Tab-separated table of C-alpha atoms in Angstrom:
chain	number	residue	atom	x	y	z
Q	1	MET	CA	11.381	-13.219	-37.684
Q	2	LYS	CA	12.461	-13.910	-34.124
Q	3	ILE	CA	14.692	-11.370	-32.363
Q	4	GLU	CA	17.516	-13.148	-30.563
Q	5	SER	CA	20.094	-10.446	-29.863
Q	6	LEU	CA	19.969	-8.487	-26.624
Q	7	THR	CA	21.524	-5.555	-28.502
Q	8	ASN	CA	18.876	-5.459	-31.233
Q	9	ILE	CA	17.597	-1.922	-31.841
Q	10	HIS	CA	14.019	-2.858	-30.815
Q	11	VAL	CA	15.244	-4.432	-27.589
Q	12	LYS	CA	17.187	-1.259	-26.781
Q	13	HIS	CA	14.049	0.809	-27.414
Q	14	TRP	CA	11.925	-1.364	-25.105
Q	15	VAL	CA	14.539	-1.341	-22.341
Q	16	LYS	CA	14.749	2.457	-22.539
Q	17	LEU	CA	10.987	2.679	-21.982
Q	18	ARG	CA	11.689	1.654	-18.390
Q	19	GLU	CA	13.050	5.207	-17.913
Q	20	LYS	CA	10.680	8.121	-17.290
Q	21	LYS	CA	12.690	10.462	-19.517
Q	22	TYR	CA	12.309	8.193	-22.543
Q	23	ARG	CA	8.598	7.607	-21.824
Q	24	ASP	CA	8.118	11.389	-21.737
Q	25	GLU	CA	9.973	11.872	-25.029
Q	26	SER	CA	8.302	9.030	-26.901
Q	27	GLY	CA	4.788	9.226	-25.460
Q	28	LEU	CA	4.965	5.445	-25.027
Q	29	PHE	CA	5.059	3.090	-22.029
Q	30	LEU	CA	5.263	-0.625	-21.270
Q	31	ILE	CA	2.760	-2.971	-19.691
Q	32	GLU	CA	3.246	-6.601	-18.679
Q	33	GLY	CA	0.988	-9.627	-18.416
Q	34	ASP	CA	-2.281	-10.757	-19.939
Q	35	HIS	CA	-4.621	-8.836	-17.623
Q	36	LEU	CA	-3.120	-5.436	-18.452
Q	37	LEU	CA	-2.775	-6.364	-22.142
Q	38	ASN	CA	-6.504	-7.118	-22.334
Q	39	GLU	CA	-7.368	-3.792	-20.687
Q	40	ALA	CA	-5.016	-1.928	-23.061
Q	41	LEU	CA	-6.424	-3.718	-26.124
Q	42	GLN	CA	-9.955	-2.687	-25.118
Q	43	LYS	CA	-8.697	0.874	-24.793
Q	44	GLY	CA	-7.057	0.674	-28.260
Q	45	VAL	CA	-3.660	1.930	-27.081
Q	46	VAL	CA	-1.463	-1.098	-27.895
Q	47	LYS	CA	1.230	-0.315	-30.481
Q	48	GLU	CA	3.446	-3.442	-30.287
Q	49	ILE	CA	3.217	-6.849	-28.623
Q	50	VAL	CA	6.398	-8.646	-27.555
Q	51	SER	CA	6.494	-12.273	-26.442
Q	52	ASN	CA	8.363	-15.548	-26.747
Q	53	ASP	CA	5.039	-17.208	-27.537
Q	54	SER	CA	3.369	-16.382	-30.863
Q	55	SER	CA	-0.103	-17.221	-29.523
Q	56	TRP	CA	-0.088	-13.618	-28.176
Q	57	LYS	CA	-0.315	-12.249	-31.740
Q	58	LYS	CA	-3.321	-9.953	-32.323
Q	59	GLU	CA	-4.768	-8.775	-35.632
Q	60	ASN	CA	-3.459	-5.411	-36.880
Q	61	ILE	CA	-0.878	-5.020	-34.095
Q	62	PRO	CA	2.841	-5.516	-34.866
Q	63	PHE	CA	4.071	-8.643	-33.051
Q	64	TYR	CA	7.706	-9.333	-32.124
Q	65	GLU	CA	8.749	-12.830	-31.201
Q	66	VAL	CA	11.735	-12.721	-28.854
Q	67	THR	CA	13.796	-15.090	-26.704
Q	68	PRO	CA	12.928	-15.590	-23.001
Q	69	ALA	CA	16.193	-13.757	-22.164
Q	70	ILE	CA	15.031	-10.645	-24.028
Q	71	LEU	CA	11.605	-10.785	-22.411
Q	72	LYS	CA	13.293	-10.990	-19.025
Q	73	LYS	CA	15.488	-8.019	-19.869
Q	74	ILE	CA	12.600	-5.725	-20.812
Q	75	SER	CA	10.204	-6.774	-18.041
Q	76	HIS	CA	10.324	-5.720	-14.381
Q	77	GLN	CA	8.698	-8.687	-12.770
Q	78	ILE	CA	10.748	-11.344	-11.058
Q	79	SER	CA	8.284	-14.040	-12.004
Q	80	SER	CA	8.354	-14.941	-15.655
Q	81	THR	CA	6.324	-12.437	-17.633
Q	82	LYS	CA	4.929	-14.026	-20.783
Q	83	VAL	CA	3.961	-10.921	-22.696
Q	84	VAL	CA	4.966	-7.248	-22.797
Q	85	ALA	CA	3.236	-4.547	-24.823
Q	86	VAL	CA	4.230	-1.062	-25.915
Q	87	CYS	CA	1.302	1.335	-25.468
Q	88	GLU	CA	0.774	4.969	-26.315
Q	89	LYS	CA	-0.050	7.230	-23.400
Q	90	VAL	CA	-3.737	7.838	-22.848
Q	91	LYS	CA	-4.875	11.348	-23.830
Q	92	GLU	CA	-5.936	13.658	-21.006
Q	93	LYS	CA	-9.659	14.376	-21.200
Q	94	THR	CA	-11.753	17.309	-19.994
Q	95	ILE	CA	-11.944	17.494	-16.216
Q	96	LYS	CA	-15.465	16.878	-14.921
Q	97	GLY	CA	-17.394	15.194	-12.109
Q	98	ASN	CA	-15.825	14.479	-8.748
Q	99	ILE	CA	-12.082	14.943	-8.539
Q	100	CYS	CA	-9.229	13.558	-6.469
Q	101	ILE	CA	-6.105	15.761	-6.373
Q	102	LEU	CA	-2.674	14.466	-5.300
Q	103	ASP	CA	0.164	16.751	-4.271
Q	104	CYS	CA	3.639	15.225	-4.515
Q	105	ILE	CA	2.847	11.541	-3.963
Q	106	GLN	CA	6.205	9.758	-4.130
Q	107	ASP	CA	5.496	6.055	-3.727
Q	108	PRO	CA	4.350	4.321	-6.940
Q	109	GLY	CA	2.481	1.654	-4.950
Q	110	ASN	CA	0.484	4.379	-3.183
Q	111	LEU	CA	-0.381	6.078	-6.482
Q	112	GLY	CA	-1.484	2.790	-8.071
Q	113	THR	CA	-3.626	1.911	-5.055
Q	114	ILE	CA	-5.237	5.377	-5.102
Q	115	ILE	CA	-6.055	4.973	-8.824
Q	116	ARG	CA	-7.815	1.682	-8.008
Q	117	SER	CA	-9.831	3.320	-5.205
Q	118	CYS	CA	-10.730	6.335	-7.389
Q	119	VAL	CA	-12.364	4.007	-9.913
Q	120	ALA	CA	-14.091	2.099	-7.095
Q	121	PHE	CA	-15.537	5.210	-5.464
Q	122	GLY	CA	-16.933	7.422	-8.202
Q	123	ILE	CA	-14.032	9.720	-9.038
Q	124	ASP	CA	-14.047	10.918	-12.675
Q	125	THR	CA	-10.669	12.645	-12.824
Q	126	LEU	CA	-7.455	12.227	-10.878
Q	127	VAL	CA	-5.308	15.358	-10.948
Q	128	VAL	CA	-1.657	14.920	-9.971
Q	129	SER	CA	0.920	17.636	-9.218
Q	130	GLN	CA	3.965	18.084	-11.448
Q	131	ASP	CA	6.172	16.450	-8.801
Q	132	THR	CA	3.993	13.363	-8.230
Q	133	VAL	CA	5.599	10.065	-9.320
Q	134	ASP	CA	5.176	9.225	-13.036
Q	135	VAL	CA	1.784	7.660	-13.710
Q	136	TYR	CA	3.412	5.418	-16.350
Q	137	ASN	CA	5.925	3.960	-13.865
Q	138	GLU	CA	5.397	0.186	-14.090
Q	139	LYS	CA	4.860	-0.139	-10.328
Q	140	VAL	CA	1.999	2.376	-10.526
Q	141	ILE	CA	0.403	0.471	-13.394
Q	142	ARG	CA	0.811	-2.844	-11.584
Q	143	ALA	CA	-0.596	-1.554	-8.265
Q	144	SER	CA	-3.597	-0.067	-10.104
Q	145	GLU	CA	-4.530	-3.592	-11.278
Q	146	GLY	CA	-5.373	-2.334	-14.758
Q	147	LEU	CA	-7.824	0.292	-13.468
Q	148	PHE	CA	-5.306	2.791	-14.658
Q	149	PHE	CA	-7.153	2.611	-18.008
Q	150	HIS	CA	-10.527	3.456	-16.433
Q	151	LEU	CA	-9.666	6.884	-15.051
Q	152	ASN	CA	-8.956	10.290	-16.590
Q	153	ILE	CA	-5.546	11.203	-15.130
Q	154	VAL	CA	-4.288	14.757	-15.662
Q	155	ARG	CA	-1.026	16.426	-14.555
Q	156	LYS	CA	-1.452	20.062	-13.447
Q	157	ASN	CA	0.157	23.010	-11.714
Q	158	LEU	CA	-1.860	22.673	-8.498
Q	159	PRO	CA	-1.904	26.289	-7.220
Q	160	LEU	CA	-3.403	27.427	-10.530
Q	161	PHE	CA	-5.702	24.431	-10.821
Q	162	LEU	CA	-7.190	24.915	-7.348
Q	163	GLU	CA	-8.129	28.499	-8.246
Q	164	GLU	CA	-9.793	27.267	-11.445
Q	165	ILE	CA	-12.007	24.633	-9.878
Q	166	LYS	CA	-13.116	26.914	-7.080
Q	167	LYS	CA	-14.527	29.223	-9.739
Q	168	ASP	CA	-16.295	26.161	-11.150
Q	169	ASP	CA	-18.310	25.759	-7.909
Q	170	TYR	CA	-16.559	22.702	-6.519
Q	171	LEU	CA	-16.481	21.938	-2.805
Q	172	LEU	CA	-12.704	21.740	-2.326
Q	173	LEU	CA	-11.696	19.585	0.655
Q	174	GLY	CA	-8.203	19.102	2.068
Q	175	THR	CA	-6.962	16.948	4.947
Q	176	ASP	CA	-5.569	18.117	8.259
Q	177	VAL	CA	-4.915	15.386	10.831
Q	178	LYS	CA	-4.832	17.821	13.770
Q	179	ASN	CA	-7.307	20.601	13.005
Q	180	GLY	CA	-9.617	19.190	10.343
Q	181	LYS	CA	-13.364	18.757	10.846
Q	182	CYS	CA	-14.645	15.216	11.247
Q	183	LEU	CA	-15.059	13.715	7.762
Q	184	GLU	CA	-18.545	12.410	8.572
Q	185	SER	CA	-19.783	15.883	9.535
Q	186	ILE	CA	-19.078	17.424	6.125
Q	187	GLU	CA	-22.223	18.121	4.136
Q	188	ILE	CA	-22.015	17.129	0.482
Q	189	ASN	CA	-24.473	18.906	-1.786
Q	190	LYS	CA	-22.389	19.631	-4.861
Q	191	LYS	CA	-19.441	18.287	-6.865
Q	192	TYR	CA	-16.392	17.729	-4.701
Q	193	ALA	CA	-12.635	17.711	-5.098
Q	194	ILE	CA	-10.469	16.145	-2.402
Q	195	LEU	CA	-6.839	17.243	-2.090
Q	196	MET	CA	-4.341	14.781	-0.540
Q	197	GLY	CA	-0.779	15.717	0.383
Q	198	ASN	CA	2.631	14.074	0.349
Q	199	GLU	CA	3.304	10.856	2.337
Q	200	GLY	CA	5.466	12.521	4.979
Q	201	LYS	CA	4.346	16.119	4.981
Q	202	GLY	CA	0.600	16.130	4.303
Q	203	VAL	CA	-1.119	19.041	2.535
Q	204	GLN	CA	1.106	22.121	2.057
Q	205	LYS	CA	-0.085	25.287	3.829
Q	206	ALA	CA	-0.175	27.264	0.574
Q	207	LEU	CA	-2.613	24.724	-0.901
Q	208	ALA	CA	-4.580	24.186	2.330
Q	209	SER	CA	-5.423	27.908	2.361
Q	210	LYS	CA	-7.293	27.458	-0.914
Q	211	CYS	CA	-9.578	24.689	0.426
Q	212	ASN	CA	-13.191	25.287	1.500
Q	213	GLU	CA	-12.882	22.814	4.371
Q	214	MET	CA	-10.136	20.753	5.977
Q	215	VAL	CA	-11.253	17.303	7.142
Q	216	ASN	CA	-9.790	14.506	9.215
Q	217	ILE	CA	-10.521	10.840	9.787
Q	218	SER	CA	-11.473	9.982	13.397
Q	219	MET	CA	-8.892	7.658	14.864
Q	220	SER	CA	-7.110	6.573	18.039
Q	221	ASN	CA	-4.615	8.939	19.641
Q	222	SER	CA	-1.914	6.239	19.404
Q	223	CYS	CA	-1.915	6.651	15.634
Q	224	GLU	CA	-0.538	9.907	14.223
Q	225	SER	CA	-1.558	9.341	10.633
Q	226	LEU	CA	-2.629	6.708	8.129
Q	227	ASN	CA	-0.963	5.500	4.967
Q	228	VAL	CA	-1.918	8.069	2.291
Q	229	ALA	CA	-3.547	5.496	-0.005
Q	230	VAL	CA	-5.637	4.252	2.929
Q	231	ALA	CA	-6.626	7.780	3.991
Q	232	THR	CA	-7.579	8.728	0.423
Q	233	SER	CA	-9.626	5.551	0.008
Q	234	ILE	CA	-11.537	6.030	3.279
Q	235	ILE	CA	-12.416	9.610	2.330
Q	236	LEU	CA	-13.499	8.632	-1.194
Q	237	TYR	CA	-15.571	5.758	0.208
Q	238	SER	CA	-17.292	8.007	2.734
Q	239	LEU	CA	-18.016	10.803	0.216
Q	240	ASN	CA	-19.275	8.328	-2.372
Q	241	ASN	CA	-21.683	6.761	0.156
Q	242	ARG	CA	-23.080	10.203	1.006
Q	243	LYS	CA	-23.382	11.118	-2.674
Q	244	LYS	CA	-25.438	7.980	-3.252
Q	245	ALA	CA	-27.626	8.766	-0.249
Q	246	LEU	CA	-28.329	12.209	-1.804
Q	247	LYS	CA	-29.761	10.773	-5.007
J	1	MET	CA	35.906	-0.524	20.800
J	2	LYS	CA	34.865	0.163	17.243
J	3	ILE	CA	34.057	-2.800	14.973
J	4	GLU	CA	35.696	-2.332	11.578
J	5	SER	CA	35.646	-5.773	9.974
J	6	LEU	CA	32.712	-6.854	7.825
J	7	THR	CA	33.441	-10.433	8.902
J	8	ASN	CA	33.293	-9.718	12.647
J	9	ILE	CA	31.115	-12.246	14.488
J	10	HIS	CA	28.642	-9.559	15.615
J	11	VAL	CA	28.281	-8.238	12.072
J	12	LYS	CA	27.540	-11.759	10.842
J	13	HIS	CA	24.872	-12.146	13.544
J	14	TRP	CA	23.184	-8.855	12.593
J	15	VAL	CA	23.229	-9.664	8.874
J	16	LYS	CA	21.665	-13.064	9.560
J	17	LEU	CA	18.774	-11.343	11.372
J	18	ARG	CA	17.606	-10.200	7.948
J	19	GLU	CA	16.513	-13.828	7.389
J	20	LYS	CA	13.209	-15.079	8.796
J	21	LYS	CA	14.696	-18.434	9.764
J	22	TYR	CA	17.319	-16.817	11.985
J	23	ARG	CA	14.790	-14.417	13.501
J	24	ASP	CA	12.589	-17.414	14.381
J	25	GLU	CA	15.501	-19.294	15.960
J	26	SER	CA	16.874	-16.367	17.932
J	27	GLY	CA	13.652	-14.603	18.901
J	28	LEU	CA	15.332	-11.364	17.801
J	29	PHE	CA	14.767	-8.864	14.977
J	30	LEU	CA	16.234	-5.627	13.618
J	31	ILE	CA	14.802	-2.140	13.448
J	32	GLU	CA	16.263	0.920	11.720
J	33	GLY	CA	16.074	4.651	12.312
J	34	ASP	CA	15.394	6.938	15.281
J	35	HIS	CA	11.586	6.799	15.133
J	36	LEU	CA	11.423	3.018	15.494
J	37	LEU	CA	14.265	3.007	18.038
J	38	ASN	CA	12.308	5.409	20.268
J	39	GLU	CA	9.194	3.243	20.028
J	40	ALA	CA	11.217	0.115	20.838
J	41	LEU	CA	12.965	1.810	23.790
J	42	GLN	CA	9.584	2.788	25.256
J	43	LYS	CA	8.486	-0.822	24.870
J	44	GLY	CA	11.700	-2.028	26.599
J	45	VAL	CA	12.611	-4.543	23.886
J	46	VAL	CA	15.983	-3.141	22.709
J	47	LYS	CA	18.897	-5.543	23.314
J	48	GLU	CA	21.718	-3.889	21.325
J	49	ILE	CA	22.221	-0.557	19.550
J	50	VAL	CA	24.526	-0.362	16.533
J	51	SER	CA	25.665	2.916	14.959
J	52	ASN	CA	28.649	4.770	13.543
J	53	ASP	CA	27.741	7.667	15.848
J	54	SER	CA	28.220	7.183	19.597
J	55	SER	CA	25.569	9.794	20.430
J	56	TRP	CA	23.052	6.943	19.972
J	57	LYS	CA	24.348	5.252	23.174
J	58	LYS	CA	21.643	4.629	25.806
J	59	GLU	CA	22.062	3.722	29.448
J	60	ASN	CA	22.052	-0.010	30.254
J	61	ILE	CA	21.904	-1.107	26.583
J	62	PRO	CA	25.025	-2.591	24.930
J	63	PHE	CA	26.242	-0.185	22.244
J	64	TYR	CA	28.387	-1.173	19.241
J	65	GLU	CA	30.201	1.492	17.291
J	66	VAL	CA	30.701	0.354	13.689
J	67	THR	CA	31.931	1.778	10.375
J	68	PRO	CA	29.410	3.262	7.879
J	69	ALA	CA	30.162	0.257	5.614
J	70	ILE	CA	29.019	-2.179	8.323
J	71	LEU	CA	25.913	-0.133	9.025
J	72	LYS	CA	25.107	-0.198	5.323
J	73	LYS	CA	25.592	-3.966	5.212
J	74	ILE	CA	23.171	-4.702	8.048
J	75	SER	CA	20.485	-2.176	7.086
J	76	HIS	CA	17.908	-2.519	4.308
J	77	GLN	CA	17.315	1.101	3.491
J	78	ILE	CA	18.897	2.702	0.470
J	79	SER	CA	19.170	6.053	2.204
J	80	SER	CA	21.820	6.141	4.896
J	81	THR	CA	20.453	4.634	8.081
J	82	LYS	CA	22.147	6.123	11.123
J	83	VAL	CA	21.158	3.584	13.736
J	84	VAL	CA	20.105	-0.063	13.850
J	85	ALA	CA	18.884	-1.904	16.934
J	86	VAL	CA	18.493	-5.556	17.809
J	87	CYS	CA	15.188	-6.137	19.599
J	88	GLU	CA	13.600	-9.147	21.202
J	89	LYS	CA	10.264	-10.202	19.778
J	90	VAL	CA	7.228	-8.856	21.598
J	91	LYS	CA	5.386	-11.495	23.659
J	92	GLU	CA	1.927	-12.476	22.434
J	93	LYS	CA	-0.736	-11.332	24.902
J	94	THR	CA	-4.208	-12.660	25.691
J	95	ILE	CA	-6.639	-12.076	22.847
J	96	LYS	CA	-9.405	-9.646	23.776
J	97	GLY	CA	-11.487	-6.773	22.412
J	98	ASN	CA	-12.106	-6.344	18.693
J	99	ILE	CA	-10.015	-8.513	16.423
J	100	CYS	CA	-8.706	-8.339	12.872
J	101	ILE	CA	-7.789	-11.708	11.328
J	102	LEU	CA	-5.572	-12.057	8.249
J	103	ASP	CA	-5.433	-15.214	6.150
J	104	CYS	CA	-2.297	-15.624	4.048
J	105	ILE	CA	-1.363	-11.971	3.443
J	106	GLN	CA	1.778	-12.083	1.300
J	107	ASP	CA	2.867	-8.488	0.764
J	108	PRO	CA	4.844	-7.001	3.683
J	109	GLY	CA	3.734	-3.465	2.751
J	110	ASN	CA	0.093	-4.545	2.994
J	111	LEU	CA	0.652	-6.167	6.404
J	112	GLY	CA	2.447	-3.069	7.752
J	113	THR	CA	-0.307	-0.766	6.463
J	114	ILE	CA	-2.981	-2.986	8.045
J	115	ILE	CA	-1.133	-2.884	11.401
J	116	ARG	CA	-1.179	0.938	11.224
J	117	SER	CA	-4.920	0.979	10.473
J	118	CYS	CA	-5.679	-1.564	13.238
J	119	VAL	CA	-4.128	0.795	15.801
J	120	ALA	CA	-6.010	3.748	14.260
J	121	PHE	CA	-9.398	2.047	14.345
J	122	GLY	CA	-9.758	0.359	17.719
J	123	ILE	CA	-8.488	-3.154	17.061
J	124	ASP	CA	-6.944	-4.800	20.153
J	125	THR	CA	-5.485	-7.935	18.586
J	126	LEU	CA	-4.332	-8.802	15.088
J	127	VAL	CA	-4.393	-12.540	14.409
J	128	VAL	CA	-2.387	-13.752	11.414
J	129	SER	CA	-2.452	-17.189	9.779
J	130	GLN	CA	0.625	-19.427	9.828
J	131	ASP	CA	1.280	-18.617	6.150
J	132	THR	CA	1.017	-14.820	6.450
J	133	VAL	CA	4.294	-12.957	5.808
J	134	ASP	CA	6.603	-12.666	8.853
J	135	VAL	CA	5.544	-9.794	11.114
J	136	TYR	CA	9.236	-9.111	11.853
J	137	ASN	CA	10.107	-8.627	8.175
J	138	GLU	CA	11.701	-5.169	7.993
J	139	LYS	CA	9.291	-3.986	5.287
J	140	VAL	CA	6.351	-4.807	7.556
J	141	ILE	CA	7.911	-2.896	10.445
J	142	ARG	CA	8.699	0.076	8.203
J	143	ALA	CA	5.213	0.211	6.631
J	144	SER	CA	3.633	0.055	10.098
J	145	GLU	CA	5.408	3.328	10.970
J	146	GLY	CA	6.308	2.044	14.428
J	147	LEU	CA	2.698	1.200	15.297
J	148	PHE	CA	3.836	-2.358	15.194
J	149	PHE	CA	4.688	-1.901	18.902
J	150	HIS	CA	1.155	-0.725	19.781
J	151	LEU	CA	-0.749	-3.848	18.761
J	152	ASN	CA	-1.005	-7.379	20.148
J	153	ILE	CA	-0.096	-9.566	17.152
J	154	VAL	CA	-0.667	-13.312	17.433
J	155	ARG	CA	-0.001	-16.118	14.930
J	156	LYS	CA	-2.667	-18.858	14.928
J	157	ASN	CA	-4.052	-21.859	13.127
J	158	LEU	CA	-7.116	-20.063	11.706
J	159	PRO	CA	-9.622	-22.930	11.327
J	160	LEU	CA	-9.205	-23.763	15.030
J	161	PHE	CA	-9.087	-20.130	16.102
J	162	LEU	CA	-12.332	-19.227	14.325
J	163	GLU	CA	-14.131	-22.006	16.191
J	164	GLU	CA	-12.757	-20.693	19.487
J	165	ILE	CA	-13.849	-17.090	19.099
J	166	LYS	CA	-17.316	-18.048	17.926
J	167	LYS	CA	-17.773	-19.806	21.261
J	168	ASP	CA	-16.622	-16.570	22.896
J	169	ASP	CA	-19.652	-14.696	21.443
J	170	TYR	CA	-17.856	-12.674	18.783
J	171	LEU	CA	-19.600	-11.403	15.677
J	172	LEU	CA	-17.339	-12.976	13.042
J	173	LEU	CA	-17.412	-11.111	9.710
J	174	GLY	CA	-15.736	-12.143	6.462
J	175	THR	CA	-15.591	-10.397	3.100
J	176	ASP	CA	-17.201	-11.505	-0.140
J	177	VAL	CA	-16.975	-9.023	-3.022
J	178	LYS	CA	-19.802	-10.677	-4.979
J	179	ASN	CA	-22.304	-11.997	-2.458
J	180	GLY	CA	-21.564	-10.118	0.755
J	181	LYS	CA	-24.094	-7.857	2.504
J	182	CYS	CA	-23.432	-4.139	2.332
J	183	LEU	CA	-20.942	-3.239	5.077
J	184	GLU	CA	-23.054	-0.295	6.241
J	185	SER	CA	-26.102	-2.505	6.799
J	186	ILE	CA	-24.383	-4.764	9.352
J	187	GLU	CA	-25.597	-4.196	12.897
J	188	ILE	CA	-22.825	-4.068	15.494
J	189	ASN	CA	-23.960	-4.809	19.037
J	190	LYS	CA	-21.126	-6.932	20.365
J	191	LYS	CA	-17.397	-7.536	19.995
J	192	TYR	CA	-16.410	-8.171	16.393
J	193	ALA	CA	-13.732	-10.032	14.496
J	194	ILE	CA	-13.158	-9.264	10.824
J	195	LEU	CA	-11.506	-11.899	8.631
J	196	MET	CA	-9.614	-10.721	5.519
J	197	GLY	CA	-8.289	-13.075	2.840
J	198	ASN	CA	-5.254	-13.317	0.596
J	199	GLU	CA	-4.452	-10.524	-1.920
J	200	GLY	CA	-5.382	-12.541	-4.998
J	201	LYS	CA	-7.844	-15.101	-3.714
J	202	GLY	CA	-9.895	-13.440	-0.972
J	203	VAL	CA	-11.376	-15.414	1.916
J	204	GLN	CA	-11.128	-19.208	1.530
J	205	LYS	CA	-14.461	-21.060	1.379
J	206	ALA	CA	-13.546	-23.278	4.330
J	207	LEU	CA	-13.052	-20.170	6.497
J	208	ALA	CA	-15.979	-18.219	5.010
J	209	SER	CA	-18.330	-20.999	6.101
J	210	LYS	CA	-17.421	-20.276	9.730
J	211	CYS	CA	-18.349	-16.566	9.535
J	212	ASN	CA	-21.623	-15.147	10.910
J	213	GLU	CA	-21.917	-12.684	8.031
J	214	MET	CA	-20.085	-11.964	4.791
J	215	VAL	CA	-19.837	-8.263	3.940
J	216	ASN	CA	-18.762	-6.197	0.959
J	217	ILE	CA	-17.796	-2.597	0.303
J	218	SER	CA	-20.126	-0.788	-2.128
J	219	MET	CA	-18.193	0.241	-5.214
J	220	SER	CA	-18.377	0.848	-8.943
J	221	ASN	CA	-18.843	-2.109	-11.287
J	222	SER	CA	-15.651	-1.127	-13.135
J	223	CYS	CA	-13.633	-2.127	-10.095
J	224	GLU	CA	-13.467	-5.821	-9.234
J	225	SER	CA	-11.753	-5.465	-5.890
J	226	LEU	CA	-9.713	-3.126	-3.715
J	227	ASN	CA	-6.191	-3.428	-2.409
J	228	VAL	CA	-6.464	-5.639	0.709
J	229	ALA	CA	-4.945	-3.025	3.041
J	230	VAL	CA	-7.431	-0.444	1.728
J	231	ALA	CA	-10.394	-2.823	2.076
J	232	THR	CA	-9.370	-3.798	5.621
J	233	SER	CA	-8.929	-0.155	6.609
J	234	ILE	CA	-12.334	0.918	5.234
J	235	ILE	CA	-14.065	-1.911	7.105
J	236	LEU	CA	-12.224	-1.156	10.364
J	237	TYR	CA	-13.016	2.565	9.969
J	238	SER	CA	-16.703	1.888	9.374
J	239	LEU	CA	-17.047	-0.599	12.265
J	240	ASN	CA	-15.145	1.695	14.631
J	241	ASN	CA	-17.459	4.622	13.790
J	242	ARG	CA	-20.509	2.511	14.499
J	243	LYS	CA	-18.985	1.207	17.749
J	244	LYS	CA	-18.479	4.819	18.884
J	245	ALA	CA	-22.055	5.696	17.927
J	246	LEU	CA	-23.221	2.796	20.158
J	247	LYS	CA	-21.581	4.198	23.285
């Protein structure tokens, strides 16, 4: 049966999933488009598929046919989204391997881009602070280009977490644009965790004091700092290259 | 005299500067906030300053005091901008040194981030294709964090331009995620120009055929490609490090 009313109870539910509070309560989130749907299907997290085109039906997954107006109302994209799916949040897994840690990242595009680079450069777990933007924000998911589903993402109290991993024999690196050691001079001979700070403020002093080394990226004096997603990606790229050279 | 009417002729002029067409016709563009204003003042390109607070007045630059409502109307930022300035476009300078070339970059945030990384990593001139997003788009200027004023940015017909610089003994590099040579294996012993393609499509075949070498960034098989601003920044970082090692 096709849903045609914008005030239908299902439509209200889907629209509410655009809010963080409701995603937190329900443990569900929305994705849009065929690329993300395919990734989510592979991951087995799709609970409902919503489209105006019944060719999006999949076996064993509830399908809701809706009008284009409803699809427009529940999707974020300006261009016409053809399919939306309700997914259950991915379970946090045990933290292992190399880690990227984000403290208070505010921009969803930056978080999504960092997720993509983590997958590209050998990071097993991304740990985000309590005040980092919601991982299930649709802009994060979109900017991650579906790689969102390929990474273990865990939300933690960072001061406690940093103490924990230091006991676990990680090399804990932070960034310091002014006083850090040159990134290329850092010797990598064990598992590493790289801590990146907020867009405007960088790594907090209280967290920096817990790091084994503070690093910086060599750059021109005209440039005070890089975009945080760029800085994170350059560091992950450099560490990953050295890790490979070790093998 | 304070301007209080939203339909004042000056207000209309400032609002129109939010459109690319009007920026192209007038040779003017808007900037917002004290950081960008200071950069623009140093560059000597500020033509008018607009604020609701007369402490922003500067010697020899026309100052317009306006209501907060007018300021809100002409600015793009959601948070309350305190000052807006009309600037004249920066003149294109002779192309020299190491070059970054962008073909059809569509996202203003990506372009702004690339500008910031170009300044960080020793690029003298950024060449953008005719169909790349407008450099004077306010999102580009904002994402560049003012570094916009530290780079020679030139708009060119790329097929012709690539022929020109090859005659000028540049090493012209393009990117090819599948078939490129490993970035770290490329020998740098002369001036270089790195060509980056569109967000979705990469480097066009017709332009790739003009490159001396196609390179790629080593990454995990799970990741098909990186964000274009991230990929550009990693390549510029790596080339700049090697250039320094040469000296």
